[in-house]
Amino acid sequence: CKSARLDARRRAARPAVTAPGMGGKSKKRMEAELSAPQAGPMETEPSAPQASGPSQLTSSDYYFNSYSHFGIHEEMLKDEVRTRAYERAILQNGHLFKGKVVLDVGCGTGILCMFAAKAGARAVIGIDACAIIEQAREIVEANGFSDVITLIRGKVEEVSLPVGCEKVDVIISEWMGYFLLYEGMLDTVIYARDKWLAPGGIILPDKASLYLVAIEDAEYRREKLDFWDSVYGFDMSSIKRMALYEPLVDVVDPSQVCTAPHKILDIDILTATVADLAFTAQFTLPLSRTDFVHALVGYFDVTFSCCHKPVTLPTAPAFKATHWKQTVFYLPETLVASLGDEIHGEISVRPGETNPRDLEIVLTVNFEAEKQEPVTSAQSIGCVRARPHTDAWPCGRGCAPATKPQGYAASHVAIPIPCCAFCTSSTCAQARDSRRVRTTSSLPPDPARGVAHELDTELWA
């Protein structure tokens, strides 16, 4: 049973988004950051915090302060997948904006406000509690939109709209966080919808979906998790247990994905309630190939379905990377899975008890396969004994290796890859490239570095 928490504080200046390299896994990991001092439910205030010291700041203060630095807005603006999706949804659908009153919840630098003004909106109101709104006012004026755009510094729960704009026709917002719901900003969008959206009004985006998929990721697990098993000869595995319970935010190489995805949440933002955002879902992940499963990955997409031609903003591994990347949950035990196997489980997600911008996630995985003893969430990490792969490879030799690796003894624990990875056939080499099977550069492997197979001796005859 894996319980994890995504803490509600983005870094003020996160590393720039880098798409995965074509030549292999060159990863730049960014751990989900530990939260600042925590507080109760979201406070509201009309201006920036004026606390005299860090001990007086609430978790909400830390959240808004983290968005006051220009660096985080630079990263979001440079995320072209994100920004271009909003640009298309707004500018290609002028009929939704022409002559309308538009509200931007969490306007930041004002980019969405200016898109709406450019699309013909009669009035655009942007609300943000962060200090960056002062620069947004200068940006709006510099671009000639001061007569259309009004910016209000404060929290949605406290402010009032200008006279004559007590109701709005359109709400736009870029509210999504890591794992879709991290930071709890959708709660604020729902509050604004209930308070100000006119009957028949629209929200952009108006649909959101959250997915899980499984991946093979032995390299990272070995470098960052199994490292703690023996540090200069000392057992530091207690830290490994801590690391396993912390989700990672990272760009996942699409070649690592080894199952079909499962949708665990659908949100209609026009009708959703805050209560809908705490949920429990069952999932089934069918294996799309024979592989090892080290982690589950969460990602989302949002859709502007009310547009003349719907626009989707995806964050799946198969698409160009965004600043949201994906959220990775490492499993306590490696799963030895074959094509046709299924990983079953349950995920529960709810806001943090002490800080509602946190996410508390409980992940339960159940897995049974011919090549592995049944795995439940209660099992600890250990050596999984399994028979070798019997898949038929393109060369027709199955999994019996064409050439015994030099220096390989029958008593060694085998590296966890299909036996045919040793095959010199060109067709098998191509298959290995397409499936990214590990090579044998480190034979014989150290059993302490991870879960491994024991090969039957007769295969080496």
Coordinates of C-alpha atoms in Angstrom, one line a residue:
C1 CA 0.0 0.0 0.0
K2 CA 1.8 3.1 -1.2
S3 CA 0.8 6.4 0.5
A4 CA 2.3 9.5 -0.9
R5 CA 1.9 13.3 -0.7
L6 CA 2.4 16.0 -3.2
D7 CA 3.2 19.1 -1.3
A8 CA 1.7 22.4 -2.3
R9 CA 4.6 24.6 -3.2
R10 CA 6.2 25.0 -6.6
R11 CA 9.7 26.2 -6.8
A12 CA 10.1 29.9 -7.6
A13 CA 12.5 29.1 -10.5
R14 CA 12.1 25.5 -11.7
P15 CA 14.5 24.0 -14.3
A16 CA 13.5 24.5 -17.9
V17 CA 11.5 21.8 -19.6
T18 CA 13.7 19.5 -21.6
A19 CA 12.2 16.8 -23.8
P20 CA 13.7 13.3 -23.4
G21 CA 16.7 12.7 -25.5
M22 CA 16.3 10.5 -28.6
G23 CA 19.5 8.6 -27.8
G24 CA 18.5 7.3 -24.4
K25 CA 17.4 8.2 -20.9
S26 CA 19.1 11.5 -20.1
K27 CA 17.0 12.5 -17.1
K28 CA 16.9 15.6 -15.0
R29 CA 14.8 14.6 -12.0
M30 CA 12.9 17.1 -10.0
E31 CA 11.6 15.8 -6.7
A32 CA 8.2 17.1 -5.4
E33 CA 9.3 19.8 -3.0
L34 CA 8.6 19.5 0.7
S35 CA 6.0 21.9 1.9
A36 CA 6.5 25.1 3.8
P37 CA 5.0 25.5 7.3
Q38 CA 1.4 24.3 7.0
A39 CA -1.9 25.8 8.0
G40 CA -5.6 25.1 7.9
P41 CA -8.1 25.8 5.1
M42 CA -7.2 28.4 2.6
E43 CA -7.1 31.9 4.0
T44 CA -8.2 34.9 1.9
E45 CA -6.6 38.3 1.8
P46 CA -6.8 41.3 -0.5
S47 CA -3.1 42.0 -0.8
A48 CA 0.3 40.5 -0.4
P49 CA 1.2 39.0 3.0
Q50 CA 2.6 41.6 5.4
A51 CA 3.8 39.1 8.1
S52 CA 6.9 40.2 10.0
G53 CA 8.6 36.8 9.9
P54 CA 8.5 33.3 8.4
S55 CA 6.8 31.9 11.5
Q56 CA 3.8 34.1 10.8
L57 CA 3.4 33.0 7.1
T58 CA 0.7 30.5 6.3
S59 CA 0.9 27.8 3.7
S60 CA -1.4 29.9 1.5
D61 CA 1.1 32.8 1.8
Y62 CA 4.0 30.6 0.7
Y63 CA 1.9 29.4 -2.2
F64 CA 1.2 33.0 -3.5
N65 CA 4.7 34.2 -2.8
S66 CA 6.1 31.3 -4.9
Y67 CA 4.3 32.8 -7.9
S68 CA 5.5 36.3 -7.3
H69 CA 8.9 35.7 -8.9
F70 CA 9.1 36.2 -12.7
G71 CA 11.0 33.0 -13.1
I72 CA 8.1 30.6 -12.7
H73 CA 6.0 32.7 -15.2
E74 CA 8.9 32.6 -17.7
E75 CA 8.9 28.8 -17.5
M76 CA 5.1 28.6 -18.0
L77 CA 5.1 31.1 -20.9
K78 CA 7.9 29.2 -22.6
D79 CA 5.8 26.0 -22.3
E80 CA 4.5 26.3 -25.9
V81 CA 2.2 23.2 -25.5
R82 CA 0.4 25.0 -22.7
T83 CA 0.4 28.5 -24.1
R84 CA -0.4 27.7 -27.7
A85 CA -3.3 25.5 -26.7
Y86 CA -4.9 28.5 -24.8
E87 CA -4.0 30.8 -27.7
R88 CA -5.7 28.5 -30.3
A89 CA -8.8 28.0 -28.1
I90 CA -9.3 31.7 -27.7
L91 CA -8.2 33.3 -30.9
Q92 CA -9.7 30.7 -33.2
N93 CA -13.0 31.1 -31.4
G94 CA -13.7 34.8 -31.5
H95 CA -17.4 34.1 -31.7
L96 CA -17.2 32.9 -28.0
F97 CA -15.5 36.2 -26.9
K98 CA -16.7 39.0 -29.1
G99 CA -18.6 41.5 -27.0
K100 CA -18.5 39.3 -23.9
V101 CA -17.3 39.8 -20.3
V102 CA -14.4 37.5 -19.5
L103 CA -12.8 36.6 -16.2
D104 CA -9.3 35.1 -15.9
V105 CA -8.8 33.3 -12.5
G106 CA -5.2 33.5 -11.6
C107 CA -4.1 35.8 -14.4
G108 CA -0.4 36.0 -13.6
T109 CA 1.4 38.1 -16.3
G110 CA -2.0 38.6 -18.1
I111 CA -1.3 36.6 -21.2
L112 CA -4.7 35.0 -21.3
C113 CA -6.4 38.3 -20.6
M114 CA -4.6 39.8 -23.7
F115 CA -5.6 36.8 -25.8
A116 CA -9.3 37.4 -24.8
A117 CA -9.0 41.1 -25.5
K118 CA -7.5 40.4 -28.9
A119 CA -10.4 38.0 -29.6
G120 CA -12.9 40.8 -29.2
A121 CA -14.0 40.7 -25.6
R122 CA -15.9 43.8 -24.3
A123 CA -14.3 43.6 -20.9
V124 CA -11.7 41.3 -19.4
I125 CA -11.1 41.0 -15.6
G126 CA -8.0 39.3 -14.3
I127 CA -7.6 38.4 -10.6
D128 CA -4.4 37.3 -8.9
A129 CA -3.1 37.5 -5.4
C130 CA 0.6 37.4 -6.4
A131 CA 2.8 40.4 -6.7
I132 CA 3.4 39.6 -10.3
I133 CA 0.1 41.4 -11.1
E134 CA 1.9 44.7 -10.7
Q135 CA 4.1 43.8 -13.7
A136 CA 1.0 42.5 -15.5
R137 CA -0.6 46.0 -15.2
E138 CA 2.5 47.5 -17.0
I139 CA 2.3 44.7 -19.6
V140 CA -1.3 45.4 -20.3
E141 CA -0.7 49.1 -20.7
A142 CA 2.4 48.6 -22.9
N143 CA 0.3 46.5 -25.3
G144 CA -2.6 48.9 -25.5
F145 CA -5.3 46.9 -23.6
S146 CA -5.8 49.2 -20.6
D147 CA -9.2 50.2 -21.9
V148 CA -10.4 46.6 -22.0
I149 CA -8.5 44.7 -19.3
T150 CA -9.0 45.4 -15.5
L151 CA -6.6 43.7 -13.1
I152 CA -7.5 43.1 -9.5
R153 CA -5.0 42.1 -6.9
G154 CA -6.5 39.8 -4.2
K155 CA -8.0 36.4 -3.7
V156 CA -11.1 35.3 -5.6
E157 CA -12.9 34.5 -2.4
E158 CA -12.6 38.1 -1.2
V159 CA -12.7 40.5 -4.1
S160 CA -15.6 42.0 -6.0
L161 CA -15.9 42.6 -9.7
P162 CA -16.2 46.1 -11.2
V163 CA -19.5 47.8 -11.4
G164 CA -21.4 46.7 -14.5
C165 CA -19.5 43.4 -14.6
E166 CA -21.2 41.6 -11.7
K167 CA -21.6 38.5 -13.9
V168 CA -19.3 37.2 -16.6
D169 CA -19.9 35.2 -19.8
V170 CA -16.6 33.4 -20.0
I171 CA -14.2 32.1 -17.3
I172 CA -10.7 31.2 -18.5
S173 CA -8.0 29.8 -16.1
E174 CA -4.8 27.8 -16.2
W175 CA -5.5 26.1 -12.9
M176 CA -3.8 22.7 -13.5
G177 CA -1.1 21.5 -11.2
Y178 CA 1.1 18.5 -11.0
F179 CA -1.0 15.3 -11.2
L180 CA -3.8 17.7 -12.3
L181 CA -5.1 18.5 -8.8
Y182 CA -1.9 19.5 -7.0
E183 CA -2.2 23.1 -5.5
G184 CA -6.0 23.0 -5.3
M185 CA -6.6 25.8 -7.7
L186 CA -9.6 24.2 -9.3
D187 CA -11.4 24.8 -6.0
T188 CA -11.0 28.5 -6.7
V189 CA -12.3 28.2 -10.2
I190 CA -15.4 26.4 -9.0
Y191 CA -15.9 29.1 -6.4
A192 CA -15.7 31.8 -9.1
R193 CA -18.0 29.8 -11.4
D194 CA -20.7 29.6 -8.7
K195 CA -20.4 33.2 -7.8
W196 CA -20.0 35.0 -11.1
L197 CA -20.7 32.9 -14.2
A198 CA -23.9 33.9 -15.9
P199 CA -26.5 31.4 -17.0
G200 CA -25.3 29.8 -20.3
G201 CA -21.8 30.9 -19.7
I202 CA -18.7 28.9 -20.6
I203 CA -15.4 27.9 -18.9
L204 CA -12.2 27.3 -20.8
P205 CA -11.0 24.6 -20.5
D206 CA -14.1 22.8 -19.5
K207 CA -13.0 19.1 -19.4
A208 CA -10.2 17.4 -17.6
S209 CA -9.0 13.8 -17.3
L210 CA -6.4 12.0 -15.2
Y211 CA -4.7 8.8 -16.3
L212 CA -2.3 6.1 -14.9
V213 CA 0.1 4.0 -16.8
A214 CA 3.0 1.7 -15.8
I215 CA 6.7 2.1 -16.8
E216 CA 10.0 0.2 -16.8
D217 CA 12.6 2.3 -15.1
A218 CA 15.4 0.1 -13.7
E219 CA 18.1 2.6 -14.4
Y220 CA 16.7 5.4 -12.2
R221 CA 15.6 3.0 -9.5
R222 CA 19.1 1.5 -9.2
E223 CA 20.7 5.0 -9.2
K224 CA 18.4 6.8 -6.8
L225 CA 16.6 4.1 -4.7
D226 CA 18.8 0.9 -4.5
F227 CA 21.7 3.2 -3.9
W228 CA 20.6 3.4 -0.2
D229 CA 21.0 -0.4 0.3
S230 CA 24.7 0.0 0.6
V231 CA 26.4 3.4 1.0
Y232 CA 30.1 2.9 1.4
G233 CA 29.3 -0.4 2.9
F234 CA 26.7 0.9 5.3
D235 CA 23.0 0.0 5.3
M236 CA 20.9 3.2 4.8
S237 CA 17.8 1.5 3.5
S238 CA 15.6 3.5 5.9
I239 CA 16.1 6.5 3.6
K240 CA 15.2 4.2 0.7
R241 CA 11.8 3.6 2.3
M242 CA 11.3 7.4 2.6
A243 CA 12.3 7.9 -1.0
L244 CA 9.7 5.3 -2.2
Y245 CA 6.9 7.3 -0.6
E246 CA 7.8 10.5 -2.3
P247 CA 6.3 11.1 -5.8
L248 CA 8.7 12.4 -8.4
V249 CA 7.9 15.0 -11.1
D250 CA 9.8 14.2 -14.2
V251 CA 9.7 13.8 -18.0
V252 CA 9.1 10.1 -18.8
D253 CA 10.6 8.7 -21.9
P254 CA 7.6 7.2 -23.9
S255 CA 9.6 4.1 -24.7
Q256 CA 9.5 3.2 -21.0
V257 CA 5.7 2.9 -21.0
C258 CA 4.8 -0.8 -21.0
T259 CA 1.0 -0.8 -20.4
A260 CA -2.1 0.7 -21.9
P261 CA -3.4 3.7 -19.8
H262 CA -6.4 3.8 -17.6
K263 CA -8.5 6.9 -17.0
I264 CA -9.0 7.3 -13.3
L265 CA -10.8 10.6 -13.2
D266 CA -13.1 12.7 -15.5
I267 CA -14.1 16.2 -14.6
D268 CA -16.7 18.4 -16.2
I269 CA -15.7 21.8 -14.8
L270 CA -19.0 23.4 -15.6
T271 CA -20.8 21.0 -13.2
A272 CA -18.1 19.6 -10.8
T273 CA -18.1 20.3 -7.1
V274 CA -15.2 20.6 -4.7
A275 CA -16.3 17.2 -3.2
D276 CA -15.8 15.5 -6.6
L277 CA -12.0 16.3 -6.4
A278 CA -11.5 13.8 -3.6
F279 CA -12.0 10.4 -5.2
T280 CA -11.2 6.7 -5.2
A281 CA -10.9 4.8 -8.5
Q282 CA -10.1 1.2 -9.5
F283 CA -7.7 0.7 -12.4
T284 CA -6.5 -2.1 -14.7
L285 CA -3.3 -1.7 -16.7
P286 CA -2.9 -4.4 -19.4
L287 CA 0.7 -5.1 -20.4
S288 CA 1.5 -4.1 -24.0
R289 CA 4.8 -6.0 -23.9
T290 CA 6.9 -8.3 -21.8
D291 CA 8.9 -6.2 -19.4
F292 CA 9.7 -5.2 -15.8
V293 CA 7.4 -2.7 -14.1
H294 CA 9.1 -0.3 -11.6
A295 CA 6.6 2.5 -11.3
L296 CA 3.2 3.9 -12.1
V297 CA 2.9 7.3 -13.8
G298 CA 0.1 9.9 -13.6
Y299 CA -0.6 12.4 -16.3
F300 CA -3.6 14.4 -17.5
D301 CA -5.2 16.3 -20.4
V302 CA -7.6 19.1 -20.5
T303 CA -10.0 19.9 -23.3
F304 CA -11.6 23.1 -24.6
S305 CA -14.7 21.2 -25.9
C306 CA -17.0 24.2 -26.4
C307 CA -14.7 25.5 -29.2
H308 CA -15.8 25.2 -32.8
K309 CA -13.0 22.7 -33.2
P310 CA -12.2 21.3 -29.7
V311 CA -8.6 21.9 -28.5
T312 CA -6.8 19.5 -26.2
L313 CA -3.8 20.2 -24.0
P314 CA -2.1 16.8 -23.4
T315 CA 0.7 15.9 -20.9
A316 CA 1.1 12.2 -21.7
P317 CA 4.7 10.9 -22.2
A318 CA 4.0 10.4 -25.9
F319 CA 3.5 14.1 -26.5
K320 CA 5.9 17.0 -26.3
A321 CA 7.0 17.7 -22.7
T322 CA 5.3 20.4 -20.7
H323 CA 6.3 22.1 -17.5
W324 CA 3.9 19.7 -15.7
K325 CA 6.0 16.7 -16.9
Q326 CA 4.5 13.5 -15.4
T327 CA 4.2 12.3 -11.8
V328 CA 6.0 9.0 -11.0
F329 CA 5.1 6.7 -8.2
Y330 CA 7.8 4.0 -7.6
L331 CA 6.6 0.6 -6.5
P332 CA 8.2 -1.1 -3.4
E333 CA 8.8 -4.2 -5.5
T334 CA 9.6 -4.8 -9.2
L335 CA 6.9 -6.6 -11.1
V336 CA 7.9 -9.3 -13.6
A337 CA 5.2 -9.0 -16.3
S338 CA 4.5 -10.5 -19.6
L339 CA 2.4 -9.5 -22.6
G340 CA -1.2 -10.1 -21.7
D341 CA -0.7 -9.7 -17.9
E342 CA -2.8 -7.1 -16.0
I343 CA -1.9 -4.9 -13.1
H344 CA -4.9 -4.2 -10.9
G345 CA -5.2 -1.6 -8.2
E346 CA -6.9 1.2 -6.5
I347 CA -5.9 4.9 -6.0
S348 CA -7.4 7.3 -3.5
V349 CA -6.7 11.0 -3.8
R350 CA -7.8 13.8 -1.4
P351 CA -6.5 17.2 -0.3
G352 CA -4.1 17.3 2.6
E353 CA -5.7 17.5 6.1
T354 CA -3.5 20.3 7.3
N355 CA -2.9 22.0 4.0
P356 CA -5.6 21.7 1.4
R357 CA -3.2 22.6 -1.4
D358 CA -1.3 19.3 -0.7
L359 CA -2.5 16.0 -2.2
E360 CA -2.6 12.8 -0.2
I361 CA -2.5 9.8 -2.4
V362 CA -2.9 6.1 -1.4
L363 CA -2.0 3.7 -4.1
T364 CA -2.7 -0.1 -3.8
V365 CA -1.4 -2.5 -6.4
N366 CA -2.3 -6.2 -6.9
F367 CA -0.5 -8.3 -9.4
E368 CA -0.5 -12.0 -10.3
A369 CA 1.5 -13.5 -13.1
E370 CA 2.9 -16.9 -14.1
K371 CA 6.4 -15.7 -13.8
Q372 CA 6.1 -14.2 -10.3
E373 CA 4.6 -15.0 -7.0
P374 CA 1.5 -12.9 -6.4
V375 CA 2.4 -9.3 -5.4
T376 CA 0.3 -7.2 -3.1
S377 CA 0.9 -3.8 -1.7
A378 CA 2.0 -5.3 1.7
Q379 CA 5.0 -7.2 0.2
S380 CA 8.5 -5.8 0.8
I381 CA 11.3 -5.4 -1.7
G382 CA 13.2 -8.7 -2.3
C383 CA 14.5 -11.1 -4.9
V384 CA 11.7 -12.4 -7.1
R385 CA 12.5 -15.8 -8.5
A386 CA 10.9 -16.5 -11.9
R387 CA 11.5 -18.6 -14.9
P388 CA 13.1 -17.0 -17.9
H389 CA 11.2 -15.3 -20.7
T390 CA 9.8 -17.7 -23.3
D391 CA 8.6 -15.1 -25.8
A392 CA 9.3 -15.9 -29.4
W393 CA 11.7 -13.3 -30.9
P394 CA 12.0 -12.4 -34.5
C395 CA 15.0 -14.7 -35.0
G396 CA 12.8 -17.7 -34.1
R397 CA 15.1 -18.8 -31.3
G398 CA 12.8 -17.9 -28.5
C399 CA 14.6 -16.9 -25.4
A400 CA 17.5 -19.3 -25.5
P401 CA 20.6 -17.1 -26.2
A402 CA 22.4 -17.6 -29.4
T403 CA 25.7 -16.8 -27.7
K404 CA 26.6 -17.4 -24.0
P405 CA 28.0 -14.0 -22.7
Q406 CA 31.7 -14.2 -22.0
G407 CA 32.5 -14.8 -18.4
Y408 CA 28.9 -15.8 -17.5
A409 CA 28.6 -18.7 -15.2
A410 CA 25.5 -20.8 -14.6
S411 CA 25.6 -20.0 -10.9
H412 CA 25.4 -16.2 -11.4
V413 CA 22.1 -14.4 -10.9
A414 CA 21.1 -13.2 -14.4
I415 CA 20.6 -9.7 -15.4
P416 CA 16.8 -9.0 -15.6
I417 CA 16.3 -8.9 -19.3
P418 CA 15.0 -11.4 -21.9
C419 CA 17.6 -14.1 -22.7
C420 CA 17.3 -13.2 -26.3
A421 CA 19.0 -9.8 -25.5
F422 CA 22.2 -11.7 -25.9
C423 CA 21.3 -12.8 -29.5
T424 CA 23.4 -11.4 -32.3
S425 CA 20.7 -11.7 -34.9
S426 CA 20.0 -8.4 -36.7
T427 CA 16.3 -8.9 -36.4
C428 CA 16.6 -9.4 -32.6
A429 CA 18.9 -6.4 -32.4
Q430 CA 16.2 -4.3 -34.1
A431 CA 13.6 -5.6 -31.7
R432 CA 15.8 -4.8 -28.7
D433 CA 16.2 -1.2 -30.0
S434 CA 12.5 -0.8 -30.4
R435 CA 11.8 -2.2 -26.9
R436 CA 14.8 -0.6 -25.2
V437 CA 15.9 -3.9 -23.6
R438 CA 19.0 -3.5 -21.3
T439 CA 22.4 -4.6 -22.6
T440 CA 24.8 -6.9 -20.7
S441 CA 27.6 -4.4 -20.2
S442 CA 27.7 -5.0 -16.4
L443 CA 27.7 -8.8 -16.3
P444 CA 27.6 -10.5 -13.9
P445 CA 25.1 -8.2 -12.1
D446 CA 25.1 -7.7 -8.3
P447 CA 22.0 -9.3 -6.9
A448 CA 21.9 -6.6 -4.2
R449 CA 21.3 -3.9 -6.8
G450 CA 17.7 -5.0 -7.6
V451 CA 15.2 -7.7 -8.3
A452 CA 16.7 -10.3 -10.6
H453 CA 15.9 -13.6 -12.3
E454 CA 17.7 -16.9 -11.7
L455 CA 18.1 -18.6 -15.0
D456 CA 17.8 -22.4 -15.4
T457 CA 21.3 -23.9 -15.8
E458 CA 20.2 -26.0 -18.8
L459 CA 19.7 -22.9 -20.9
W460 CA 23.4 -22.4 -21.0
A461 CA 24.2 -25.9 -22.2

